[in-house]
């Protein structure tokens, strides 16, 4: 299949930027004593008995095998002398807004997709060398003004730009020109395609599909029988075809807060008090970024990792902790079945301004 890289007369040029070890880099900025150190942002390790997870860590900490979402207790075992810091959420929101302002200043369509990543459609620049100059300038500006490093991918499609930005992290700039699109993708493991997680990867492996080349060449009817109609888009992506556009203000919009109990609990008073604290905290996060929300979602993870969530959309926008608390308790009553709870969380979404980012914080 020929890659569909030409839209109209000239290829699109999409820039994807992702900040390097974002929360950790923000913490290290302005604290030279942390430079070059293993820094882990997340729950309190409590001398190896802590129960939350790692949000992120510096590249020095990654050399010890520490990764995002790993239990903090495991991180402590891997590197007990690391500097463990609790997340400072409002600070990351501010830094994120500063990064996005630098991107926006160039006047191209911008789509923020998480707290630390965004797409820019820079097709108007006309050539990859011109886009490369812009990418270098953006990296310089972010480093000079914010003291932070990022990685950038430039490609004719969003999916490939995103894959490219990850290739030479940290500090990378990876350019995939139209003629190199297929050869860039072909040898990569299928897991590199955004949306292919552990489960799909295992299913594809079972079918003998390991690389993106394997996926592009596989019998589409067999793929459809296994994965449904979504297999068509998947195989298109493997062949370098991706018409998705940079949609301005289409970022994920939620603020959340969750906590892991130090011991699994069915103590209703403790659970209710924890819910109050989480609701208050998340409302504070909301007011830090001057937002009001309409949708409240409560998450309960029981012993054994069975997770239940329930959401409710309020008739009016609110930032009022009491209103959010009441709603959260109603939802909690609906999903709490008396079993012991491991983790409790709350998420606020449906904001009245589009100036929002996805932010999750586990403490
Ligand atoms: N994050 C989190 N929990 C996760 C993953 C990420 O809290 N499981 C937060 C912390 C990260 C930020 O989101 O700093 C951005 O996520 P990335 O996946 O981009 O990770 P980093 O920016 O930390 O590292 P990288 O250099 O790999 O992009
Ligand atoms: Mg990042």
mmCIF file with all atom_site columns, C-alpha atoms in Angstrom, residues 25-184:
data_model
loop_
_atom_site.group_PDB
_atom_site.id
_atom_site.type_symbol
_atom_site.label_atom_id
_atom_site.label_alt_id
_atom_site.label_comp_id
_atom_site.label_asym_id
_atom_site.label_entity_id
_atom_site.label_seq_id
_atom_site.pdbx_PDB_ins_code
_atom_site.Cartn_x
_atom_site.Cartn_y
_atom_site.Cartn_z
_atom_site.occupancy
_atom_site.B_iso_or_equiv
_atom_site.pdbx_formal_charge
_atom_site.auth_seq_id
_atom_site.auth_comp_id
_atom_site.auth_asym_id
_atom_site.auth_atom_id
_atom_site.pdbx_PDB_model_num
ATOM 1   C CA . UNK A 1 25  ? 12.367 18.387 35.467 1.00 0.00 ? 25  UNK A CA 1
ATOM 2   C CA . UNK A 1 26  ? 10.112 21.106 36.875 1.00 0.00 ? 26  UNK A CA 1
ATOM 3   C CA . UNK A 1 27  ? 11.223 20.150 40.401 1.00 0.00 ? 27  UNK A CA 1
ATOM 4   C CA . UNK A 1 28  ? 14.890 20.105 39.365 1.00 0.00 ? 28  UNK A CA 1
ATOM 5   C CA . UNK A 1 29  ? 14.652 23.470 37.634 1.00 0.00 ? 29  UNK A CA 1
ATOM 6   C CA . UNK A 1 30  ? 16.179 26.111 39.892 1.00 0.00 ? 30  UNK A CA 1
ATOM 7   C CA . UNK A 1 31  ? 17.500 23.469 42.312 1.00 0.00 ? 31  UNK A CA 1
ATOM 8   C CA . UNK A 1 32  ? 21.037 22.771 41.084 1.00 0.00 ? 32  UNK A CA 1
ATOM 9   C CA . UNK A 1 33  ? 21.607 20.406 44.013 1.00 0.00 ? 33  UNK A CA 1
ATOM 10  C CA . UNK A 1 34  ? 19.216 17.957 42.301 1.00 0.00 ? 34  UNK A CA 1
ATOM 11  C CA . UNK A 1 35  ? 21.007 18.060 38.926 1.00 0.00 ? 35  UNK A CA 1
ATOM 12  C CA . UNK A 1 36  ? 22.359 14.678 37.875 1.00 0.00 ? 36  UNK A CA 1
ATOM 13  C CA . UNK A 1 37  ? 20.516 12.925 40.692 1.00 0.00 ? 37  UNK A CA 1
ATOM 14  C CA . UNK A 1 38  ? 17.938 10.159 40.691 1.00 0.00 ? 38  UNK A CA 1
ATOM 15  C CA . UNK A 1 39  ? 14.757 12.132 41.485 1.00 0.00 ? 39  UNK A CA 1
ATOM 16  C CA . UNK A 1 40  ? 11.426 10.356 41.897 1.00 0.00 ? 40  UNK A CA 1
ATOM 17  C CA . UNK A 1 41  ? 8.093  12.204 42.023 1.00 0.00 ? 41  UNK A CA 1
ATOM 18  C CA . UNK A 1 42  ? 5.184  10.371 43.597 1.00 0.00 ? 42  UNK A CA 1
ATOM 19  C CA . UNK A 1 43  ? 3.890  8.856  46.797 1.00 0.00 ? 43  UNK A CA 1
ATOM 20  C CA . UNK A 1 44  ? 5.860  8.811  50.037 1.00 0.00 ? 44  UNK A CA 1
ATOM 21  C CA . UNK A 1 45  ? 8.115  5.716  49.867 1.00 0.00 ? 45  UNK A CA 1
ATOM 22  C CA . UNK A 1 46  ? 7.902  5.415  53.653 1.00 0.00 ? 46  UNK A CA 1
ATOM 23  C CA . UNK A 1 47  ? 11.193 3.498  53.837 1.00 0.00 ? 47  UNK A CA 1
ATOM 24  C CA . UNK A 1 48  ? 9.933  0.919  51.360 1.00 0.00 ? 48  UNK A CA 1
ATOM 25  C CA . UNK A 1 49  ? 6.486  0.491  52.949 1.00 0.00 ? 49  UNK A CA 1
ATOM 26  C CA . UNK A 1 50  ? 4.757  3.247  50.950 1.00 0.00 ? 50  UNK A CA 1
ATOM 27  C CA . UNK A 1 51  ? 1.728  2.141  48.918 1.00 0.00 ? 51  UNK A CA 1
ATOM 28  C CA . UNK A 1 52  ? 1.212  4.687  46.154 1.00 0.00 ? 52  UNK A CA 1
ATOM 29  C CA . UNK A 1 53  ? 2.917  4.878  42.787 1.00 0.00 ? 53  UNK A CA 1
ATOM 30  C CA . UNK A 1 54  ? 5.635  6.770  40.909 1.00 0.00 ? 54  UNK A CA 1
ATOM 31  C CA . UNK A 1 55  ? 4.274  9.684  38.829 1.00 0.00 ? 55  UNK A CA 1
ATOM 32  C CA . UNK A 1 56  ? 7.567  10.118 36.997 1.00 0.00 ? 56  UNK A CA 1
ATOM 33  C CA . UNK A 1 57  ? 11.293 10.232 37.621 1.00 0.00 ? 57  UNK A CA 1
ATOM 34  C CA . UNK A 1 58  ? 14.462 11.778 36.234 1.00 0.00 ? 58  UNK A CA 1
ATOM 35  C CA . UNK A 1 59  ? 16.407 9.916  33.554 1.00 0.00 ? 59  UNK A CA 1
ATOM 36  C CA . UNK A 1 60  ? 19.085 9.232  36.184 1.00 0.00 ? 60  UNK A CA 1
ATOM 37  C CA . UNK A 1 61  ? 16.419 7.343  38.182 1.00 0.00 ? 61  UNK A CA 1
ATOM 38  C CA . UNK A 1 62  ? 15.315 5.474  35.038 1.00 0.00 ? 62  UNK A CA 1
ATOM 39  C CA . UNK A 1 63  ? 18.841 4.024  34.830 1.00 0.00 ? 63  UNK A CA 1
ATOM 40  C CA . UNK A 1 64  ? 17.906 2.096  38.010 1.00 0.00 ? 64  UNK A CA 1
ATOM 41  C CA . UNK A 1 65  ? 14.796 0.702  36.305 1.00 0.00 ? 65  UNK A CA 1
ATOM 42  C CA . UNK A 1 66  ? 12.310 3.101  37.937 1.00 0.00 ? 66  UNK A CA 1
ATOM 43  C CA . UNK A 1 67  ? 9.292  3.966  35.745 1.00 0.00 ? 67  UNK A CA 1
ATOM 44  C CA . UNK A 1 68  ? 5.983  5.896  35.883 1.00 0.00 ? 68  UNK A CA 1
ATOM 45  C CA . UNK A 1 69  ? 3.103  3.993  37.550 1.00 0.00 ? 69  UNK A CA 1
ATOM 46  C CA . UNK A 1 70  ? 5.480  1.578  39.308 1.00 0.00 ? 70  UNK A CA 1
ATOM 47  C CA . UNK A 1 71  ? 4.679  0.971  43.001 1.00 0.00 ? 71  UNK A CA 1
ATOM 48  C CA . UNK A 1 72  ? 6.730  3.448  45.040 1.00 0.00 ? 72  UNK A CA 1
ATOM 49  C CA . UNK A 1 73  ? 7.870  0.565  47.267 1.00 0.00 ? 73  UNK A CA 1
ATOM 50  C CA . UNK A 1 74  ? 9.499  -1.076 44.241 1.00 0.00 ? 74  UNK A CA 1
ATOM 51  C CA . UNK A 1 75  ? 11.158 2.218  43.272 1.00 0.00 ? 75  UNK A CA 1
ATOM 52  C CA . UNK A 1 76  ? 12.588 2.410  46.793 1.00 0.00 ? 76  UNK A CA 1
ATOM 53  C CA . UNK A 1 77  ? 14.046 -1.087 46.473 1.00 0.00 ? 77  UNK A CA 1
ATOM 54  C CA . UNK A 1 78  ? 15.589 -0.234 43.090 1.00 0.00 ? 78  UNK A CA 1
ATOM 55  C CA . UNK A 1 79  ? 17.170 3.001  44.307 1.00 0.00 ? 79  UNK A CA 1
ATOM 56  C CA . UNK A 1 80  ? 16.847 3.733  48.047 1.00 0.00 ? 80  UNK A CA 1
ATOM 57  C CA . UNK A 1 81  ? 19.176 6.749  47.815 1.00 0.00 ? 81  UNK A CA 1
ATOM 58  C CA . UNK A 1 82  ? 17.003 8.517  45.205 1.00 0.00 ? 82  UNK A CA 1
ATOM 59  C CA . UNK A 1 83  ? 15.507 11.880 46.143 1.00 0.00 ? 83  UNK A CA 1
ATOM 60  C CA . UNK A 1 84  ? 11.766 11.169 46.608 1.00 0.00 ? 84  UNK A CA 1
ATOM 61  C CA . UNK A 1 85  ? 9.536  14.231 46.289 1.00 0.00 ? 85  UNK A CA 1
ATOM 62  C CA . UNK A 1 86  ? 5.754  14.656 46.595 1.00 0.00 ? 86  UNK A CA 1
ATOM 63  C CA . UNK A 1 87  ? 4.079  16.160 43.511 1.00 0.00 ? 87  UNK A CA 1
ATOM 64  C CA . UNK A 1 88  ? 3.533  19.930 43.444 1.00 0.00 ? 88  UNK A CA 1
ATOM 65  C CA . UNK A 1 89  ? 0.595  19.910 41.105 1.00 0.00 ? 89  UNK A CA 1
ATOM 66  C CA . UNK A 1 90  ? -0.103 23.661 40.746 1.00 0.00 ? 90  UNK A CA 1
ATOM 67  C CA . UNK A 1 91  ? 3.527  24.182 39.766 1.00 0.00 ? 91  UNK A CA 1
ATOM 68  C CA . UNK A 1 92  ? 3.259  21.642 36.925 1.00 0.00 ? 92  UNK A CA 1
ATOM 69  C CA . UNK A 1 93  ? 0.054  23.277 35.685 1.00 0.00 ? 93  UNK A CA 1
ATOM 70  C CA . UNK A 1 94  ? 1.816  26.654 35.598 1.00 0.00 ? 94  UNK A CA 1
ATOM 71  C CA . UNK A 1 95  ? 4.838  25.217 33.734 1.00 0.00 ? 95  UNK A CA 1
ATOM 72  C CA . UNK A 1 96  ? 2.542  23.444 31.302 1.00 0.00 ? 96  UNK A CA 1
ATOM 73  C CA . UNK A 1 97  ? 0.738  26.720 30.567 1.00 0.00 ? 97  UNK A CA 1
ATOM 74  C CA . UNK A 1 98  ? 4.125  28.436 30.020 1.00 0.00 ? 98  UNK A CA 1
ATOM 75  C CA . UNK A 1 99  ? 5.184  25.734 27.528 1.00 0.00 ? 99  UNK A CA 1
ATOM 76  C CA . UNK A 1 100 ? 1.867  25.960 25.670 1.00 0.00 ? 100 UNK A CA 1
ATOM 77  C CA . UNK A 1 101 ? 2.127  29.761 25.512 1.00 0.00 ? 101 UNK A CA 1
ATOM 78  C CA . UNK A 1 102 ? 5.538  29.443 23.822 1.00 0.00 ? 102 UNK A CA 1
ATOM 79  C CA . UNK A 1 103 ? 4.044  27.017 21.286 1.00 0.00 ? 103 UNK A CA 1
ATOM 80  C CA . UNK A 1 104 ? 0.972  29.145 20.688 1.00 0.00 ? 104 UNK A CA 1
ATOM 81  C CA . UNK A 1 105 ? 3.057  32.262 20.034 1.00 0.00 ? 105 UNK A CA 1
ATOM 82  C CA . UNK A 1 106 ? 4.063  30.860 16.634 1.00 0.00 ? 106 UNK A CA 1
ATOM 83  C CA . UNK A 1 107 ? 0.481  31.124 15.404 1.00 0.00 ? 107 UNK A CA 1
ATOM 84  C CA . UNK A 1 108 ? 0.005  27.574 14.059 1.00 0.00 ? 108 UNK A CA 1
ATOM 85  C CA . UNK A 1 109 ? -2.938 25.331 14.962 1.00 0.00 ? 109 UNK A CA 1
ATOM 86  C CA . UNK A 1 110 ? -2.162 23.855 18.392 1.00 0.00 ? 110 UNK A CA 1
ATOM 87  C CA . UNK A 1 111 ? -3.676 20.795 20.037 1.00 0.00 ? 111 UNK A CA 1
ATOM 88  C CA . UNK A 1 112 ? -2.644 20.104 23.590 1.00 0.00 ? 112 UNK A CA 1
ATOM 89  C CA . UNK A 1 113 ? -3.131 16.411 24.347 1.00 0.00 ? 113 UNK A CA 1
ATOM 90  C CA . UNK A 1 114 ? -1.850 16.097 27.910 1.00 0.00 ? 114 UNK A CA 1
ATOM 91  C CA . UNK A 1 115 ? -0.165 18.196 30.563 1.00 0.00 ? 115 UNK A CA 1
ATOM 92  C CA . UNK A 1 116 ? 3.194  17.956 28.779 1.00 0.00 ? 116 UNK A CA 1
ATOM 93  C CA . UNK A 1 117 ? 2.534  17.273 25.099 1.00 0.00 ? 117 UNK A CA 1
ATOM 94  C CA . UNK A 1 118 ? 1.034  19.011 22.110 1.00 0.00 ? 118 UNK A CA 1
ATOM 95  C CA . UNK A 1 119 ? 0.766  18.891 18.332 1.00 0.00 ? 119 UNK A CA 1
ATOM 96  C CA . UNK A 1 120 ? 1.333  21.863 16.034 1.00 0.00 ? 120 UNK A CA 1
ATOM 97  C CA . UNK A 1 121 ? 0.318  21.761 12.381 1.00 0.00 ? 121 UNK A CA 1
ATOM 98  C CA . UNK A 1 122 ? 3.184  23.653 10.751 1.00 0.00 ? 122 UNK A CA 1
ATOM 99  C CA . UNK A 1 123 ? 2.339  22.674 7.160  1.00 0.00 ? 123 UNK A CA 1
ATOM 100 C CA . UNK A 1 124 ? 2.226  26.360 6.204  1.00 0.00 ? 124 UNK A CA 1
ATOM 101 C CA . UNK A 1 125 ? 6.008  26.488 6.546  1.00 0.00 ? 125 UNK A CA 1
ATOM 102 C CA . UNK A 1 126 ? 6.092  24.468 3.350  1.00 0.00 ? 126 UNK A CA 1
ATOM 103 C CA . UNK A 1 127 ? 9.282  22.445 3.838  1.00 0.00 ? 127 UNK A CA 1
ATOM 104 C CA . UNK A 1 128 ? 10.770 20.101 6.414  1.00 0.00 ? 128 UNK A CA 1
ATOM 105 C CA . UNK A 1 129 ? 13.984 22.172 6.711  1.00 0.00 ? 129 UNK A CA 1
ATOM 106 C CA . UNK A 1 130 ? 11.886 25.243 7.608  1.00 0.00 ? 130 UNK A CA 1
ATOM 107 C CA . UNK A 1 131 ? 9.936  23.171 10.141 1.00 0.00 ? 131 UNK A CA 1
ATOM 108 C CA . UNK A 1 132 ? 13.203 21.854 11.563 1.00 0.00 ? 132 UNK A CA 1
ATOM 109 C CA . UNK A 1 133 ? 14.418 25.441 12.116 1.00 0.00 ? 133 UNK A CA 1
ATOM 110 C CA . UNK A 1 134 ? 11.207 26.180 13.998 1.00 0.00 ? 134 UNK A CA 1
ATOM 111 C CA . UNK A 1 135 ? 11.587 23.032 16.118 1.00 0.00 ? 135 UNK A CA 1
ATOM 112 C CA . UNK A 1 136 ? 15.136 24.050 17.073 1.00 0.00 ? 136 UNK A CA 1
ATOM 113 C CA . UNK A 1 137 ? 13.927 27.536 18.009 1.00 0.00 ? 137 UNK A CA 1
ATOM 114 C CA . UNK A 1 138 ? 11.093 26.138 20.123 1.00 0.00 ? 138 UNK A CA 1
ATOM 115 C CA . UNK A 1 139 ? 13.503 23.859 21.991 1.00 0.00 ? 139 UNK A CA 1
ATOM 116 C CA . UNK A 1 140 ? 15.870 26.784 22.599 1.00 0.00 ? 140 UNK A CA 1
ATOM 117 C CA . UNK A 1 141 ? 13.107 29.080 23.817 1.00 0.00 ? 141 UNK A CA 1
ATOM 118 C CA . UNK A 1 142 ? 11.736 26.477 26.237 1.00 0.00 ? 142 UNK A CA 1
ATOM 119 C CA . UNK A 1 143 ? 15.239 25.837 27.594 1.00 0.00 ? 143 UNK A CA 1
ATOM 120 C CA . UNK A 1 144 ? 16.189 29.513 27.871 1.00 0.00 ? 144 UNK A CA 1
ATOM 121 C CA . UNK A 1 145 ? 12.913 30.780 29.324 1.00 0.00 ? 145 UNK A CA 1
ATOM 122 C CA . UNK A 1 146 ? 11.802 27.823 31.426 1.00 0.00 ? 146 UNK A CA 1
ATOM 123 C CA . UNK A 1 147 ? 15.019 25.857 31.995 1.00 0.00 ? 147 UNK A CA 1
ATOM 124 C CA . UNK A 1 148 ? 13.310 22.696 30.716 1.00 0.00 ? 148 UNK A CA 1
ATOM 125 C CA . UNK A 1 149 ? 14.116 20.258 27.924 1.00 0.00 ? 149 UNK A CA 1
ATOM 126 C CA . UNK A 1 150 ? 11.699 18.610 25.540 1.00 0.00 ? 150 UNK A CA 1
ATOM 127 C CA . UNK A 1 151 ? 11.702 16.191 22.630 1.00 0.00 ? 151 UNK A CA 1
ATOM 128 C CA . UNK A 1 152 ? 10.181 16.929 19.245 1.00 0.00 ? 152 UNK A CA 1
ATOM 129 C CA . UNK A 1 153 ? 9.074  14.774 16.330 1.00 0.00 ? 153 UNK A CA 1
ATOM 130 C CA . UNK A 1 154 ? 8.365  16.159 12.856 1.00 0.00 ? 154 UNK A CA 1
ATOM 131 C CA . UNK A 1 155 ? 6.474  14.014 10.368 1.00 0.00 ? 155 UNK A CA 1
ATOM 132 C CA . UNK A 1 156 ? 3.726  14.085 7.737  1.00 0.00 ? 156 UNK A CA 1
ATOM 133 C CA . UNK A 1 157 ? 1.151  12.591 10.171 1.00 0.00 ? 157 UNK A CA 1
ATOM 134 C CA . UNK A 1 158 ? 0.195  12.997 13.818 1.00 0.00 ? 158 UNK A CA 1
ATOM 135 C CA . UNK A 1 159 ? 0.804  9.365  14.733 1.00 0.00 ? 159 UNK A CA 1
ATOM 136 C CA . UNK A 1 160 ? 4.274  9.328  13.204 1.00 0.00 ? 160 UNK A CA 1
ATOM 137 C CA . UNK A 1 161 ? 5.174  12.711 14.756 1.00 0.00 ? 161 UNK A CA 1
ATOM 138 C CA . UNK A 1 162 ? 4.207  11.296 18.159 1.00 0.00 ? 162 UNK A CA 1
ATOM 139 C CA . UNK A 1 163 ? 6.212  8.122  17.652 1.00 0.00 ? 163 UNK A CA 1
ATOM 140 C CA . UNK A 1 164 ? 9.151  10.230 16.405 1.00 0.00 ? 164 UNK A CA 1
ATOM 141 C CA . UNK A 1 165 ? 9.222  12.562 19.414 1.00 0.00 ? 165 UNK A CA 1
ATOM 142 C CA . UNK A 1 166 ? 9.847  9.538  21.633 1.00 0.00 ? 166 UNK A CA 1
ATOM 143 C CA . UNK A 1 167 ? 12.734 8.092  19.619 1.00 0.00 ? 167 UNK A CA 1
ATOM 144 C CA . UNK A 1 168 ? 15.584 10.246 20.896 1.00 0.00 ? 168 UNK A CA 1
ATOM 145 C CA . UNK A 1 169 ? 14.356 11.208 24.351 1.00 0.00 ? 169 UNK A CA 1
ATOM 146 C CA . UNK A 1 170 ? 15.512 13.185 26.281 1.00 0.00 ? 170 UNK A CA 1
ATOM 147 C CA . UNK A 1 171 ? 16.334 16.288 24.287 1.00 0.00 ? 171 UNK A CA 1
ATOM 148 C CA . UNK A 1 172 ? 15.623 14.629 20.930 1.00 0.00 ? 172 UNK A CA 1
ATOM 149 C CA . UNK A 1 173 ? 14.654 16.077 17.572 1.00 0.00 ? 173 UNK A CA 1
ATOM 150 C CA . UNK A 1 174 ? 13.564 13.400 15.100 1.00 0.00 ? 174 UNK A CA 1
ATOM 151 C CA . UNK A 1 175 ? 12.545 14.239 11.576 1.00 0.00 ? 175 UNK A CA 1
ATOM 152 C CA . UNK A 1 176 ? 10.670 11.793 9.376  1.00 0.00 ? 176 UNK A CA 1
ATOM 153 C CA . UNK A 1 177 ? 10.333 13.188 5.871  1.00 0.00 ? 177 UNK A CA 1
ATOM 154 C CA . UNK A 1 178 ? 7.648  11.727 3.575  1.00 0.00 ? 178 UNK A CA 1
ATOM 155 C CA . UNK A 1 179 ? 10.074 9.523  1.673  1.00 0.00 ? 179 UNK A CA 1
ATOM 156 C CA . UNK A 1 180 ? 11.300 7.928  4.920  1.00 0.00 ? 180 UNK A CA 1
ATOM 157 C CA . UNK A 1 181 ? 7.884  7.395  6.475  1.00 0.00 ? 181 UNK A CA 1
ATOM 158 C CA . UNK A 1 182 ? 7.447  3.707  5.671  1.00 0.00 ? 182 UNK A CA 1
ATOM 159 C CA . UNK A 1 183 ? 11.058 2.713  6.377  1.00 0.00 ? 183 UNK A CA 1
ATOM 160 C CA . UNK A 1 184 ? 10.884 4.602  9.709  1.00 0.00 ? 184 UNK A CA 1
#
